[in-house]
Amino acid sequence: MTRPLIHFSSARNWLNDPNGLIFHDGRYHLYFQYNPHGVDHGFMSWGHASSADLVTWQEHPVALRYTDEHEIFSGSVVFDERDTSGLGIGGTAPLVAVFTLAARSGAHQSQGIASSADGGLSWSMHSGNPVLDRGSADFRDPKVFRYSGPAGDYWVMVAVEAVQRKVVLYRSDDLRHWELLSEYGPRGTAFGVWECPDLFPLALDGDPDDVRWVLIVSMNPGGVAGGSGTMYVVGSFDGVRFVPAAPAPEVEPGAKTPDDALAALDWIDHGRDCYAGVTFSGLGDEDRILIAWMSNWEYAGEMPTDAIEPQRGSMTLARRLSLVTERGRIRLRQEPIGPAVVPVAAIADVEVRPGEPLTFEAPPASRIRLRLRLDDGASAELRLGDAPALAAVLRVRDGELTLDRRVGAEGLPEAFGSLERLELRADGLDAVLWLDEGSIEVFADDGTAVLTDRIPARRSDRVELHAVGGRVRIDEVTVEAEEEDRA
Ligand code: FRU
């Protein structure tokens, strides 16, 4: 597959989860699960890239390397401004990485730390590792943040007991000694493992006096679209315990989660390729930005790679998060952070009739703003690519958007062929689409309904908008392309 143009991917080799997201000294750092030796998951280490704008990334040498004993699984980075860890050097406060040491022989996962005195480029392993060991085979993905509130001022770690489907919360004063605060789960799901949790405050509807806490948990399998997916739960955190605002939908233990119970959970994304997303540290609470891995464990390891420049995996666009009340329910809203764009086409106030599609071009990396209204019983179809070699088809009907990527899935892993569903606020469509080589991100209803999918390569820029079973009224179709595309 061709490397994406506007999403981060490493120049070579395998990547999965984003790790250690931190904004520090004017740059965004993205570490990531990385195999320095090839295109399969293995020898897990932390790759590293940084960016001034979350769009253009510069890749750096491997930051944390596997050893004979351990692979380095997912985790986070914090700026230890007061040098609480004592790992600072010569008066420089350190960055501290907290990650999972996954034993290479035997099943054992514990948490270790490393420090950096040069802004995250080079790292020293702490000699006292592991710093937290429960004697567990599946204790991983520590996300650390600074809690400061009525209960005190200390570091909090959220991690998972993956197989038990539990989030475990710990506290520390020095990032080296950890004490159990509480546990959360299992709840809402009855199968798969829980991975890559995150916990952060967000103001509801922009009101600084009404701050809620959001817990993110990635689940695999068990995602709403099949395979890997990420749910979120809104509640409160008092420095000790996370308490959800509403009871979870009941799911019988051991039962395969029924679709309606899954639908009752809140999902970050309704597509198949948004997993292990976590947020940046080092930004203010009003600036909460998430990046996720744009793949799915159901087929990630089987995706085709380029013979000359073998590389596998990429990240989603960065998304700024907020919390809004929408139809009586609190929802996470995501605002994509994409590259600067220039206009390519603008269509407004046009009616599309059955059999008379509207055709336009969307360059490889482009943003399409769509506002459509439908006749009763009509559906709108957005066909990406040239028929019959379509890459994917989006359909909008009766307050639902579906994305069908089966149409072009030939030659891709069997589990890849799928159809995703996204419930919309109303009939018609009001959405922003980001297209890139091999992916689409749909941000509908002001970013409260999101769907991310890898899609087969588009063999042309052509997009057709069809009306089926009635007319489609185009209030707006605006196409913009990444500036560089035009050159
Ligand atoms: C999530 C995950 C994490 C783990 C990492 C290993 O995708 O399974 O739980 O730390 O990937 O690469």
GROMACS .gro file of N, CA and C and ligand atoms in nm, residues 14-19 33-34 41-42 44-45 71-75 100 102 109 140-142 160 162 193-197 218 220 228 275-276 293 297, ligand 1:
model
  123
   14TRP      N    1   0.728  -0.193   1.091
   14TRP     CA    2   0.596  -0.203   1.156
   14TRP      C    3   0.579  -0.095   1.263
   15LEU      N    4   0.458  -0.039   1.270
   15LEU     CA    5   0.422   0.041   1.388
   15LEU      C    6   0.282   0.008   1.432
   16ASN      N    7   0.256   0.022   1.563
   16ASN     CA    8   0.118   0.025   1.611
   16ASN      C    9   0.099   0.141   1.709
   17ASP      N   10   0.050   0.119   1.828
   17ASP     CA   11   0.001   0.228   1.915
   17ASP      C   12   0.088   0.353   1.922
   18PRO      N   13   0.025   0.470   1.929
   18PRO     CA   14   0.099   0.590   1.969
   18PRO      C   15   0.137   0.577   2.116
   19ASN      N   16   0.255   0.621   2.151
   19ASN     CA   17   0.304   0.615   2.290
   19ASN      C   18   0.361   0.750   2.328
   33GLN      N   19   0.478   0.230   1.907
   33GLN     CA   20   0.518   0.090   1.906
   33GLN      C   21   0.581   0.059   1.771
   34TYR      N   22   0.705   0.008   1.775
   34TYR     CA   23   0.783   0.001   1.653
   34TYR      C   24   0.872  -0.123   1.654
   41HIS      N   25   0.471  -0.739   1.383
   41HIS     CA   26   0.478  -0.702   1.524
   41HIS      C   27   0.585  -0.788   1.591
   42GLY      N   28   0.684  -0.727   1.653
   42GLY     CA   29   0.790  -0.801   1.720
   42GLY      C   30   0.902  -0.707   1.758
   44MET      N   31   0.941  -0.526   2.003
   44MET     CA   32   0.876  -0.396   2.020
   44MET      C   33   0.963  -0.298   2.096
   45SER      N   34   0.971  -0.180   2.038
   45SER     CA   35   1.055  -0.070   2.085
   45SER      C   36   0.971   0.056   2.067
   71GLU      N   37   1.058  -0.666   2.574
   71GLU     CA   38   1.013  -0.572   2.472
   71GLU      C   39   0.955  -0.452   2.547
   72ILE      N   40   0.951  -0.338   2.479
   72ILE     CA   41   0.897  -0.217   2.541
   72ILE      C   42   0.758  -0.194   2.482
   73PHE      N   43   0.657  -0.224   2.560
   73PHE     CA   44   0.520  -0.205   2.513
   73PHE      C   45   0.473  -0.062   2.542
   74SER      N   46   0.344  -0.039   2.523
   74SER     CA   47   0.290   0.097   2.525
   74SER      C   48   0.302   0.167   2.660
   75GLY      N   49   0.303   0.298   2.655
   75GLY     CA   50   0.311   0.379   2.777
   75GLY      C   51   0.307   0.527   2.743
  100THR      N   52   0.550  -0.041   2.956
  100THR     CA   53   0.540  -0.180   2.998
  100THR      C   54   0.662  -0.258   2.953
  102ALA      N   55   0.760  -0.599   2.874
  102ALA     CA   56   0.695  -0.727   2.843
  102ALA      C   57   0.804  -0.832   2.828
  109GLN      N   58   0.434  -0.906   3.265
  109GLN     CA   59   0.435  -0.765   3.226
  109GLN      C   60   0.439  -0.678   3.351
  140ARG      N   61  -0.055  -0.381   3.171
  140ARG     CA   62   0.018  -0.298   3.074
  140ARG      C   63  -0.045  -0.161   3.044
  141ASP      N   64   0.026  -0.088   2.961
  141ASP     CA   65  -0.016   0.038   2.900
  141ASP      C   66  -0.038   0.152   2.999
  142PRO      N   67   0.063   0.184   3.082
  142PRO     CA   68   0.048   0.290   3.181
  142PRO      C   69   0.038   0.429   3.119
  160VAL      N   70  -0.395  -0.119   3.262
  160VAL     CA   71  -0.497  -0.225   3.257
  160VAL      C   72  -0.445  -0.358   3.308
  162ALA      N   73  -0.533  -0.648   3.143
  162ALA     CA   74  -0.599  -0.658   3.012
  162ALA      C   75  -0.701  -0.772   3.006
  193VAL      N   76  -0.983  -0.816   2.535
  193VAL     CA   77  -0.898  -0.759   2.639
  193VAL      C   78  -0.916  -0.607   2.640
  194TRP      N   79  -0.885  -0.548   2.755
  194TRP     CA   80  -0.885  -0.402   2.766
  194TRP      C   81  -0.740  -0.355   2.752
  195GLU      N   82  -0.722  -0.247   2.675
  195GLU     CA   83  -0.586  -0.197   2.653
  195GLU      C   84  -0.586  -0.044   2.652
  196CYS      N   85  -0.467   0.010   2.665
  196CYS     CA   86  -0.441   0.154   2.643
  196CYS      C   87  -0.545   0.250   2.701
  197PRO      N   88  -0.560   0.252   2.834
  197PRO     CA   89  -0.656   0.346   2.894
  197PRO      C   90  -0.600   0.488   2.899
  218SER      N   91  -0.948   0.098   2.521
  218SER     CA   92  -0.949   0.027   2.393
  218SER      C   93  -0.976  -0.120   2.420
  220ASN      N   94  -1.016  -0.520   2.249
  220ASN     CA   95  -0.983  -0.602   2.134
  220ASN      C   96  -0.994  -0.751   2.165
  228SER      N   97  -1.088  -0.443   1.680
  228SER     CA   98  -1.038  -0.343   1.776
  228SER      C   99  -1.122  -0.216   1.774
  275TYR      N  100  -0.763   0.278   1.690
  275TYR     CA  101  -0.740   0.196   1.809
  275TYR      C  102  -0.626   0.252   1.892
  276ALA      N  103  -0.633   0.221   2.022
  276ALA     CA  104  -0.524   0.254   2.114
  276ALA      C  105  -0.497   0.404   2.119
  293TRP      N  106  -0.392   0.475   1.659
  293TRP     CA  107  -0.335   0.388   1.553
  293TRP      C  108  -0.446   0.363   1.451
  297TRP      N  109  -0.639  -0.498   1.490
  297TRP     CA  110  -0.564  -0.622   1.509
  297TRP      C  111  -0.620  -0.738   1.427
  488FRU     C1  112  -0.249  -0.239   2.189
  488FRU     C2  113  -0.136  -0.324   2.243
  488FRU     C3  114  -0.100  -0.282   2.384
  488FRU     C4  115   0.043  -0.325   2.396
  488FRU     C5  116   0.096  -0.300   2.257
  488FRU     C6  117   0.200  -0.398   2.212
  488FRU     O1  118  -0.257  -0.235   2.051
  488FRU     O2  119  -0.173  -0.460   2.237
  488FRU     O3  120  -0.184  -0.336   2.484
  488FRU     O4  121   0.113  -0.252   2.493
  488FRU     O5  122  -0.015  -0.307   2.170
  488FRU     O6  123   0.256  -0.359   2.092
   0.00000   0.00000   0.00000
